[in-house]
Amino acid sequence: MSATDVALERAFRDEWAVVLAALTRRFGDLDVAEEATQQAFLVAAERWPAGGVPPNPGAWLMLTAQRKALDGLRRRRVRAGAVEALGTVLVTAMEPEEAIEAADAVGAPDPRPFHADDRLRLLFMCCHPALALDARVALTLRLVGGLGPSEIAGALFVEERTLQQRLVRAKRKLRVAAVPFTVPGPGELGARLDGVLTVLYLVFNEGWNASRGARLIRGELCQEAIRLARLLHALLPEDAEAHGLLALMLLHWARADARQDDAGRPVALAEQDRLRWDAAAIAEGTAELESALRRRTPGRFQVQAAISALHAAAPSYAEADWPQVAALYGELARHAPSPVVDVNRAVAVGMADGARAGLAILAGALGRAELASYAPLHAAHAELLERDGRPDLARRAWERAAAASANDLQRRALSLRAERAAVPS
Amino acid sequence: MHYMLLIYGDPAADVPPASPADAFARFEDATAALDSDGALVAGDRLHPADSATTVMFRAGETLLTDGPFVETKEQLLGYYLIDVSDLDAALAWARRLPVVSWGAIEVRPVDVGPPSAPLTRDRAG
């Protein structure tokens, strides 16, 4: 990649959301803003290789995008009344001609005083609970992450046409239902922030535990999630859960190298070569967690990060502080009950108090019909049965786990465990 | 922005005890609050679904049926038409209505497109 390509890449990564968010606020129209931002970046891609990267790429992009937006408005001959009729509540009362004059009078716009809030507004809007979860994920990756639709489709393992439709529908919903471009007020902020954290964690998890396809880890999604978590953390430095989420992602990501072997096959936590863990990521993640815990507002992401930190601190799987891990899963079950938590708690109890104890915890989850196709449940069951000295039952559980897995590499690994369990030791 | 708050519920259902802390106890309270806030455009309770008559014109004939368009356990009990700044404002009212703990409120934005535009299927796209 040439120096210009690198500069363009960096500008894109840093400035996309800044420009888009500022234009959305300034012009009150997400479609105009997105189109204008896209056009500005295209112009940069055309001109910078020949003319050189401008000294202030961010300001250049903002100014160019703003001009494109005004052109877009002129082209659409948007009048304040008609836009209101379309349901946009964001529009200013100015006629386009007035808006143009006002923008020109300001000269080169300095986005700095507002851009932090604007990106936050954009993030909250994209993650609004009025949108279905898959719409929130797609919109966040597109509008805040600046990923292209084909990139997103590839990362989420959906058809590009499906992804495009999802984005179109989501943006129409935002417009027609007048989802506001705001940071929620104090009464709503907690719940809405939890929604944003959920979306970001979903993006990370989709990259970390690729639910479909041939690759185990999709690193580009994990990296994007970490980048967005860093942004949120920078925009809301007082929020403990935002720290907790970043900590959790970093502590997981630290294990990326060890989590798959050279053939891309999954390596269980118990078997991972800890020398391949990224010490710097662990250090940063642990520091973030400590920073979060000092605020004394516990939450599910901090608890999960704490569990991850306990594993990171242990010299081996067996030497982790399992009673503490089990206790933390118990706490997590209070914050955010789910089958995942129940399974993990059973495994932890199995390590702390023996396989029988773990199996007792798992019994409840095993009885639930809706978890019949949850591969990790059967895998945990199989693991505990093996340790309890019941290889035949274990083999059947491994087979159930393999049948339930949608990830090729996971499935093969689980089938392998089934074969090994059948061999009498 | 105008929104319809469509109030759905099963009139025969038992009312569970839990509700949001700031929920209105009765619709009369909700109506009064909406009105004093200037948000109320209209609102009515409807007679139960078995009092409905449904009209259709198919194959050259006007058909009348005794009952609602769709027979469901949850029926449309009533509505509010409100005028508020954005979706969050509409949702803030909806979540406080007495019926949320045992029924549902559908919050639909009103399409205030050009008055001359026909209400055809095309416009839904």
Coordinates of C-alpha atoms in Angstrom, one line a residue:
Chain A
M1 CA 0.0 0.0 0.0
S2 CA 1.3 3.5 -0.9
A3 CA 1.7 6.2 1.6
T4 CA -1.5 7.8 0.2
D5 CA -3.4 4.6 0.6
V6 CA -2.3 4.4 4.2
A7 CA -3.3 8.0 4.8
L8 CA -6.6 7.5 3.1
E9 CA -7.2 4.4 5.1
R10 CA -6.5 6.1 8.4
A11 CA -8.6 9.2 7.5
F12 CA -11.4 6.9 6.5
R13 CA -11.2 5.1 9.8
D14 CA -11.0 8.2 11.9
E15 CA -13.1 10.7 10.0
W16 CA -16.0 8.8 8.5
A17 CA -18.2 8.9 11.6
V18 CA -17.1 12.4 12.5
V19 CA -18.2 13.8 9.2
L20 CA -21.4 11.7 8.8
A21 CA -22.5 12.6 12.3
A22 CA -21.8 16.3 12.0
L23 CA -23.7 16.5 8.7
T24 CA -26.6 14.6 10.1
R25 CA -26.9 17.1 12.9
R26 CA -26.3 20.1 10.6
F27 CA -28.7 19.1 7.8
G28 CA -31.1 16.9 9.7
D29 CA -31.2 14.3 7.0
L30 CA -29.4 11.0 7.3
D31 CA -29.6 10.1 3.6
V32 CA -28.2 13.4 2.5
A33 CA -25.5 13.2 5.1
E34 CA -24.5 9.6 4.1
E35 CA -24.5 10.3 0.4
A36 CA -22.4 13.5 0.9
T37 CA -19.9 11.7 3.2
Q38 CA -19.5 8.9 0.7
Q39 CA -19.0 11.3 -2.2
A40 CA -16.3 13.3 -0.2
F41 CA -14.4 10.1 0.5
L42 CA -14.6 9.1 -3.2
V43 CA -13.2 12.5 -4.2
A44 CA -10.4 12.0 -1.7
A45 CA -9.6 8.6 -3.2
E46 CA -9.5 10.2 -6.6
R47 CA -7.5 13.4 -5.8
W48 CA -5.1 12.5 -3.0
P49 CA -2.9 10.0 -4.8
A50 CA -2.1 12.7 -7.4
G51 CA -2.4 15.9 -5.4
G52 CA -1.0 14.6 -2.1
V53 CA -2.7 14.2 1.2
P54 CA -3.9 17.6 2.6
P55 CA -2.3 18.8 5.8
N56 CA -5.6 18.5 7.7
P57 CA -7.4 15.5 6.1
G58 CA -10.3 15.7 8.6
A59 CA -11.1 19.4 7.8
W60 CA -10.7 18.7 4.1
L61 CA -13.2 15.9 4.2
M62 CA -15.6 17.8 6.4
L63 CA -15.6 20.8 4.1
T64 CA -15.9 18.7 0.9
A65 CA -18.7 16.7 2.4
Q66 CA -20.5 19.8 3.5
R67 CA -20.4 21.2 -0.1
K68 CA -21.7 17.9 -1.4
A69 CA -24.5 18.0 1.1
L70 CA -25.6 21.5 0.0
D71 CA -25.4 20.3 -3.6
G72 CA -27.6 17.4 -2.6
L73 CA -30.1 19.6 -0.9
R74 CA -30.2 22.0 -3.9
R75 CA -30.7 19.0 -6.2
R76 CA -33.6 17.7 -4.2
R77 CA -35.0 21.2 -3.9
V78 CA -35.9 20.3 -0.3
R79 CA -38.2 22.7 1.4
A80 CA -38.6 22.7 5.1
G81 CA -42.3 21.9 4.9
A82 CA -42.0 19.0 2.5
V83 CA -39.2 17.4 4.6
E84 CA -41.3 17.7 7.8
A85 CA -44.1 16.0 5.9
L86 CA -41.8 13.1 5.2
G87 CA -41.5 12.7 8.9
T88 CA -38.0 14.0 9.6
V89 CA -38.0 15.8 12.9
L90 CA -34.3 16.8 12.6
V91 CA -34.8 19.4 9.9
T92 CA -34.0 23.0 10.7
A93 CA -36.6 25.5 9.8
M94 CA -34.3 27.2 7.3
E95 CA -34.9 27.2 3.6
P96 CA -31.9 25.6 1.7
E97 CA -30.8 29.0 0.5
E98 CA -30.6 30.3 4.1
A99 CA -28.8 27.1 5.2
I100 CA -26.2 27.6 2.4
E101 CA -25.6 31.2 3.4
A102 CA -25.2 30.3 7.0
A103 CA -22.8 27.5 6.3
D104 CA -20.7 29.7 3.9
A105 CA -20.6 32.5 6.5
V106 CA -19.1 30.1 9.0
G107 CA -16.3 29.3 6.6
A108 CA -14.3 26.1 7.1
P109 CA -16.4 24.3 9.8
D110 CA -14.5 23.2 12.9
P111 CA -16.2 20.0 14.0
R112 CA -14.2 19.6 17.1
P113 CA -16.6 21.3 19.6
F114 CA -19.4 19.0 18.6
H115 CA -18.0 15.9 17.0
A116 CA -17.7 13.9 20.2
D117 CA -21.4 14.4 20.9
D118 CA -22.4 13.9 17.3
R119 CA -20.8 10.5 17.1
L120 CA -22.5 9.5 20.3
R121 CA -25.8 10.7 19.0
L122 CA -25.2 8.7 15.8
L123 CA -24.3 5.6 17.9
F124 CA -27.4 5.9 20.1
M125 CA -29.6 6.4 17.0
C126 CA -28.2 3.3 15.2
C127 CA -28.7 1.2 18.3
H128 CA -32.2 2.4 19.1
P129 CA -34.4 -0.4 20.5
A130 CA -37.1 0.5 17.9
L131 CA -34.9 -1.3 15.4
A132 CA -34.5 -5.0 15.3
L133 CA -31.1 -6.2 16.6
D134 CA -29.8 -7.3 13.2
A135 CA -30.8 -3.9 11.9
R136 CA -28.9 -2.2 14.7
V137 CA -25.8 -4.2 14.0
A138 CA -25.9 -3.5 10.3
L139 CA -26.5 0.2 10.8
T140 CA -23.8 0.6 13.4
L141 CA -21.2 -1.1 11.2
R142 CA -22.3 1.0 8.2
L143 CA -22.8 4.4 9.7
V144 CA -20.5 4.5 12.7
G145 CA -17.9 1.9 11.5
G146 CA -17.9 3.2 7.9
L147 CA -17.7 -0.4 6.6
G148 CA -19.1 -0.9 3.1
P149 CA -22.2 -3.0 2.6
S150 CA -20.3 -5.8 0.9
E151 CA -17.8 -5.8 3.7
I152 CA -20.5 -6.0 6.3
A153 CA -22.4 -8.8 4.4
G154 CA -19.2 -10.8 4.2
A155 CA -18.4 -10.3 7.8
L156 CA -21.9 -11.2 9.0
F157 CA -22.2 -14.1 6.5
V158 CA -25.4 -12.8 4.9
E159 CA -26.2 -12.2 1.2
E160 CA -25.2 -8.7 0.2
R161 CA -28.7 -8.0 -1.2
T162 CA -30.2 -9.1 2.1
L163 CA -27.8 -6.7 3.9
Q164 CA -28.7 -3.8 1.6
Q165 CA -32.4 -4.4 2.2
R166 CA -31.8 -4.5 5.9
L167 CA -30.0 -1.1 5.8
V168 CA -32.7 0.5 3.5
R169 CA -35.5 -0.7 5.8
A170 CA -33.7 0.4 8.9
K171 CA -33.0 3.9 7.5
R172 CA -36.6 4.2 6.4
K173 CA -37.8 3.3 9.9
L174 CA -35.5 5.9 11.4
R175 CA -36.9 8.5 9.0
V176 CA -40.6 7.6 9.0
A177 CA -40.9 6.9 12.8
A178 CA -38.7 9.9 13.6
V179 CA -36.1 8.2 15.7
P180 CA -34.4 11.2 17.2
F181 CA -30.7 12.1 16.7
T182 CA -30.0 12.5 20.3
V183 CA -28.2 11.1 23.3
P184 CA -30.9 9.9 25.7
G185 CA -31.7 11.9 28.8
P186 CA -30.6 10.8 32.2
G187 CA -33.7 8.7 32.9
E188 CA -33.2 6.6 29.7
L189 CA -29.5 6.7 29.3
G190 CA -28.7 3.6 31.4
A191 CA -31.0 1.3 29.5
R192 CA -30.1 2.7 26.1
L193 CA -26.4 2.5 26.8
D194 CA -26.8 -1.1 27.7
G195 CA -28.4 -1.5 24.3
V196 CA -25.4 0.1 22.6
L197 CA -23.0 -2.1 24.6
T198 CA -25.1 -5.1 23.5
V199 CA -24.7 -4.3 19.9
L200 CA -21.0 -3.7 20.1
Y201 CA -20.5 -7.0 22.0
L202 CA -22.6 -8.8 19.4
V203 CA -20.3 -7.5 16.7
F204 CA -17.3 -8.7 18.7
N205 CA -18.8 -12.1 19.4
E206 CA -19.8 -12.6 15.8
G207 CA -16.1 -12.2 15.0
W208 CA -14.9 -14.2 17.9
N209 CA -17.2 -17.1 17.7
A210 CA -18.1 -17.0 14.1
S211 CA -21.5 -18.7 14.1
R212 CA -21.3 -19.8 10.5
G213 CA -18.8 -20.4 7.9
A214 CA -15.4 -21.9 7.6
R215 CA -13.3 -19.6 9.7
L216 CA -13.4 -19.7 13.5
I217 CA -12.4 -16.1 14.1
R218 CA -13.2 -13.1 11.9
G219 CA -10.6 -10.8 13.1
E220 CA -11.8 -7.8 11.2
L221 CA -15.1 -7.8 13.1
C222 CA -13.3 -8.1 16.4
Q223 CA -11.1 -5.2 15.5
E224 CA -14.0 -3.1 14.4
A225 CA -15.8 -3.9 17.7
I226 CA -12.8 -2.9 19.7
R227 CA -12.4 0.3 17.8
L228 CA -16.1 1.2 18.4
A229 CA -15.8 0.2 22.1
R230 CA -12.7 2.5 22.4
L231 CA -14.8 5.3 20.8
L232 CA -17.6 4.8 23.2
H233 CA -15.2 4.6 26.1
A234 CA -13.7 7.9 25.0
L235 CA -17.1 9.6 24.6
L236 CA -18.4 8.3 28.0
P237 CA -15.3 8.2 30.2
E238 CA -17.4 8.1 33.4
D239 CA -19.3 5.0 32.5
A240 CA -18.1 1.8 34.2
E241 CA -19.8 -0.6 31.8
A242 CA -18.2 1.1 28.8
H243 CA -14.8 0.5 30.5
G244 CA -16.0 -3.1 31.3
L245 CA -16.9 -3.8 27.7
L246 CA -13.5 -2.6 26.4
A247 CA -11.8 -4.6 29.0
L248 CA -13.8 -7.7 28.1
M249 CA -13.0 -7.4 24.4
L250 CA -9.3 -6.8 25.0
L251 CA -9.0 -9.7 27.4
H252 CA -10.7 -12.0 24.9
W253 CA -8.7 -10.7 21.9
A254 CA -5.5 -11.3 23.8
R255 CA -6.1 -15.0 23.3
A256 CA -6.7 -14.8 19.5
D257 CA -3.4 -16.3 18.5
A258 CA -3.7 -19.3 20.8
R259 CA -7.3 -19.9 20.2
Q260 CA -6.8 -21.6 16.8
D261 CA -4.0 -23.9 15.6
D262 CA -2.1 -23.4 12.4
A263 CA -4.8 -25.2 10.5
G264 CA -7.4 -22.8 11.9
R265 CA -8.9 -25.5 14.2
P266 CA -10.3 -24.3 17.5
V267 CA -8.1 -24.8 20.6
A268 CA -10.1 -25.0 23.8
L269 CA -9.1 -22.6 26.6
A270 CA -7.8 -25.6 28.6
E271 CA -5.4 -26.5 25.9
Q272 CA -4.2 -23.0 24.8
D273 CA -0.5 -22.2 24.8
R274 CA -0.5 -19.2 27.1
L275 CA 2.8 -18.0 25.8
R276 CA 0.9 -17.0 22.6
W277 CA -1.4 -14.7 24.6
D278 CA -0.9 -11.0 23.9
A279 CA 0.5 -9.7 27.2
A280 CA 0.0 -6.1 26.2
A281 CA -3.7 -6.6 25.5
I282 CA -4.1 -8.4 28.8
A283 CA -2.4 -5.6 30.6
E284 CA -4.6 -3.0 29.0
G285 CA -7.7 -5.0 29.5
T286 CA -6.9 -5.6 33.2
A287 CA -6.2 -1.9 33.7
E288 CA -9.5 -1.0 32.1
L289 CA -11.3 -3.4 34.3
E290 CA -9.7 -2.0 37.4
S291 CA -10.7 1.5 36.3
A292 CA -14.2 0.3 35.8
L293 CA -14.5 -1.4 39.2
R294 CA -13.3 1.7 41.0
R295 CA -16.5 3.4 39.9
R296 CA -18.5 0.9 42.0
T297 CA -21.3 0.5 39.5
P298 CA -21.0 -3.2 38.7
G299 CA -22.7 -4.6 35.6
R300 CA -22.6 -7.6 33.4
F301 CA -19.7 -6.5 31.2
Q302 CA -17.5 -5.9 34.2
V303 CA -18.4 -9.3 35.6
Q304 CA -17.6 -11.0 32.3
A305 CA -14.3 -9.0 32.1
A306 CA -13.5 -10.1 35.6
I307 CA -13.9 -13.7 34.7
S308 CA -11.7 -13.3 31.7
A309 CA -9.1 -11.5 33.8
L310 CA -9.0 -14.4 36.3
H311 CA -8.2 -16.8 33.4
A312 CA -5.6 -14.3 32.0
A313 CA -3.9 -14.2 35.4
A314 CA -3.7 -17.9 35.9
P315 CA -0.6 -19.8 34.7
S316 CA -2.8 -22.7 33.5
Y317 CA -6.4 -23.6 33.1
A318 CA -6.6 -25.8 36.1
E319 CA -4.9 -23.1 38.3
A320 CA -7.5 -20.4 37.6
D321 CA -9.4 -19.3 40.7
W322 CA -12.4 -21.6 40.0
P323 CA -14.4 -20.9 43.1
Q324 CA -14.2 -17.2 42.3
V325 CA -15.0 -17.8 38.6
A326 CA -18.1 -19.9 39.7
A327 CA -19.1 -17.1 42.0
L328 CA -18.8 -14.5 39.3
Y329 CA -20.9 -16.6 36.9
G330 CA -23.5 -16.7 39.7
E331 CA -23.4 -12.9 39.8
L332 CA -23.6 -12.7 36.1
A333 CA -26.7 -14.9 36.2
R334 CA -28.3 -12.2 38.3
H335 CA -27.3 -9.4 36.0
A336 CA -28.0 -11.2 32.7
P337 CA -29.4 -14.7 33.0
S338 CA -28.9 -16.8 30.0
P339 CA -28.2 -20.4 28.9
V340 CA -24.6 -19.4 28.2
V341 CA -24.1 -18.3 31.7
D342 CA -25.7 -21.4 33.2
V343 CA -23.4 -23.6 31.1
N344 CA -20.3 -21.7 32.0
R345 CA -21.3 -21.7 35.6
A346 CA -21.7 -25.5 35.5
V347 CA -18.2 -25.9 34.0
A348 CA -16.7 -23.6 36.6
V349 CA -18.5 -25.5 39.5
G350 CA -17.3 -28.7 37.9
M351 CA -13.7 -27.4 38.1
A352 CA -14.1 -26.0 41.6
D353 CA -16.1 -28.8 43.2
G354 CA -15.9 -31.8 40.9
A355 CA -17.7 -33.2 37.8
R356 CA -20.7 -34.4 39.8
A357 CA -21.4 -30.9 41.2
G358 CA -21.1 -29.4 37.7
L359 CA -23.5 -32.0 36.3
A360 CA -26.0 -31.1 39.0
I361 CA -25.9 -27.5 37.8
L362 CA -26.2 -28.5 34.2
A363 CA -29.3 -30.7 34.8
G364 CA -31.7 -27.7 34.6
A365 CA -30.4 -26.5 31.3
L366 CA -30.4 -30.0 29.8
G367 CA -34.1 -30.3 30.4
R368 CA -35.0 -27.2 28.4
A369 CA -36.3 -27.9 24.9
E370 CA -35.2 -24.6 23.5
L371 CA -31.6 -25.4 24.3
A372 CA -31.6 -28.7 22.5
S373 CA -29.7 -27.2 19.6
Y374 CA -27.2 -25.2 21.7
A375 CA -23.9 -26.9 21.0
P376 CA -21.9 -25.5 23.9
L377 CA -24.4 -27.1 26.4
H378 CA -23.8 -30.5 25.0
A379 CA -20.1 -29.9 24.8
A380 CA -20.0 -29.0 28.5
H381 CA -22.2 -32.0 29.3
A382 CA -19.8 -34.2 27.4
E383 CA -16.8 -32.8 29.1
L384 CA -18.2 -33.3 32.6
L385 CA -19.4 -36.8 31.7
E386 CA -15.9 -37.8 30.6
R387 CA -14.4 -36.5 33.8
D388 CA -17.1 -38.4 35.7
G389 CA -16.0 -41.6 34.1
R390 CA -18.9 -42.2 31.7
P391 CA -17.4 -42.3 28.2
D392 CA -20.3 -43.8 26.4
L393 CA -22.7 -41.0 27.6
A394 CA -20.0 -38.5 26.9
R395 CA -19.6 -39.7 23.3
R396 CA -23.3 -39.3 22.7
A397 CA -23.2 -35.8 24.2
W398 CA -20.2 -34.9 21.9
E399 CA -22.2 -36.1 18.9
R400 CA -25.2 -34.0 19.9
A401 CA -22.8 -31.0 20.3
A402 CA -21.3 -31.6 16.8
A403 CA -24.8 -32.0 15.2
A404 CA -25.8 -28.7 16.8
S405 CA -22.8 -26.7 15.6
A406 CA -23.2 -24.5 12.6
N407 CA -19.5 -23.8 12.3
D408 CA -17.5 -26.3 10.2
L409 CA -14.3 -26.1 12.3
Q410 CA -16.2 -26.4 15.6
R411 CA -18.2 -29.3 14.3
R412 CA -15.1 -31.2 13.2
A413 CA -13.4 -30.6 16.5
L414 CA -16.5 -31.9 18.4
S415 CA -16.8 -35.0 16.2
L416 CA -13.1 -35.7 17.0
R417 CA -13.9 -35.5 20.7
A418 CA -16.7 -38.0 20.2
E419 CA -14.4 -40.4 18.5
R420 CA -11.7 -40.1 21.2
A421 CA -14.4 -40.6 23.9
A422 CA -15.5 -43.9 22.4
V423 CA -12.0 -45.4 22.7
P424 CA -11.7 -47.2 26.1
S425 CA -8.8 -45.8 28.0
Chain B
M1 CA -45.1 14.4 14.6
H2 CA -48.4 12.5 14.9
Y3 CA -48.4 9.0 16.2
M4 CA -51.3 6.6 16.8
L5 CA -51.0 4.6 20.0
L6 CA -53.1 1.5 19.2
I7 CA -54.1 -0.3 22.4
Y8 CA -54.3 -4.0 22.2
G9 CA -55.4 -6.4 24.9
D10 CA -57.4 -9.4 25.8
P11 CA -60.3 -8.0 27.8
A12 CA -60.8 -11.3 29.5
A13 CA -57.2 -11.5 30.8
D14 CA -56.3 -11.3 34.4
V15 CA -54.4 -8.1 35.2
P16 CA -51.0 -9.0 36.5
P17 CA -49.8 -6.9 39.5
A18 CA -46.6 -5.5 38.2
S19 CA -46.5 -2.3 36.1
P20 CA -43.8 0.4 35.5
A21 CA -43.6 2.6 38.6
D22 CA -44.8 5.7 36.7
A23 CA -47.7 3.9 34.8
F24 CA -51.1 5.6 34.9
A25 CA -53.6 3.7 37.0
R26 CA -56.5 4.5 34.7
F27 CA -57.0 5.7 31.1
E28 CA -58.7 8.8 32.4
D29 CA -55.5 9.8 34.1
A30 CA -53.5 9.2 30.9
T31 CA -56.0 11.2 28.8
A32 CA -55.9 14.1 31.3
A33 CA -52.1 14.1 31.3
L34 CA -51.8 14.0 27.5
D35 CA -54.3 16.8 27.3
S36 CA -52.6 19.1 29.8
D37 CA -49.3 18.4 28.0
G38 CA -50.8 19.5 24.7
A39 CA -50.0 16.2 23.2
L40 CA -53.6 14.9 22.9
V41 CA -55.1 15.1 19.4
A42 CA -57.8 12.4 19.9
G43 CA -58.5 9.3 21.9
D44 CA -61.3 6.8 22.3
R45 CA -62.2 3.6 23.9
L46 CA -63.8 1.2 21.5
H47 CA -66.6 -1.3 22.1
P48 CA -65.3 -4.9 22.2
A49 CA -64.5 -6.6 18.9
D50 CA -67.7 -8.6 18.8
S51 CA -69.6 -5.3 18.3
A52 CA -67.7 -4.8 15.0
T53 CA -68.9 -5.2 11.5
T54 CA -66.4 -5.7 8.7
V55 CA -67.0 -4.5 5.2
M56 CA -65.2 -5.8 2.1
F57 CA -65.9 -5.6 -1.7
R58 CA -64.8 -8.7 -3.5
A59 CA -65.8 -10.2 -6.8
G60 CA -68.3 -7.6 -7.5
E61 CA -70.1 -8.0 -4.1
T62 CA -70.1 -6.0 -0.9
L63 CA -69.6 -8.4 1.9
L64 CA -70.4 -7.7 5.5
T65 CA -69.2 -9.9 8.3
D66 CA -70.2 -9.8 12.0
G67 CA -67.1 -9.3 13.9
P68 CA -63.6 -7.8 13.5
F69 CA -61.4 -8.1 10.4
V70 CA -59.1 -10.6 12.2
E71 CA -60.3 -12.7 15.0
T72 CA -57.7 -12.8 17.7
K73 CA -57.5 -13.2 21.4
E74 CA -55.9 -9.7 21.7
Q75 CA -58.2 -7.1 20.2
L76 CA -58.0 -3.4 19.5
L77 CA -59.4 -1.8 22.6
G78 CA -58.9 1.8 21.8
Y79 CA -56.4 4.4 20.5
Y80 CA -54.8 7.7 21.1
L81 CA -53.7 10.1 18.4
I82 CA -50.9 12.2 19.8
D83 CA -48.7 15.1 18.6
V84 CA -45.2 14.9 20.1
S85 CA -41.7 15.8 19.0
D86 CA -40.3 12.4 18.1
L87 CA -40.5 8.6 18.6
D88 CA -38.9 8.7 22.0
A89 CA -41.6 11.1 23.2
A90 CA -44.3 8.9 21.8
L91 CA -42.7 5.8 23.5
A92 CA -42.5 7.6 26.8
W93 CA -46.3 8.1 26.8
A94 CA -47.0 4.6 25.5
R95 CA -45.0 2.8 28.2
R96 CA -47.0 4.5 30.9
L97 CA -50.5 3.5 29.7
P98 CA -52.3 1.2 32.0
V99 CA -52.5 -1.7 29.5
V100 CA -48.7 -2.3 29.0
S101 CA -48.5 -4.9 31.7
W102 CA -51.2 -7.1 30.3
G103 CA -51.6 -6.0 26.6
A104 CA -49.5 -4.0 24.1
I105 CA -49.4 -0.6 22.6
E106 CA -48.4 -0.3 18.9
V107 CA -46.9 3.0 18.2
R108 CA -47.4 3.9 14.6
P109 CA -46.2 7.1 12.9
V110 CA -48.9 8.9 11.0
D111 CA -48.0 9.4 7.3
V112 CA -48.6 13.1 6.6
G113 CA -47.6 12.9 3.0
P114 CA -49.2 15.1 0.4
P115 CA -53.0 15.1 1.0
S116 CA -53.7 14.3 -2.6
A117 CA -51.6 11.1 -2.6
P118 CA -53.9 8.1 -2.8
L119 CA -53.8 5.5 -0.1
T120 CA -52.6 2.8 -2.4
R121 CA -50.5 -0.2 -1.8
D122 CA -47.7 1.5 -3.8
R123 CA -47.1 4.0 -1.1
A124 CA -46.3 1.4 1.4
G125 CA -43.0 0.8 -0.3

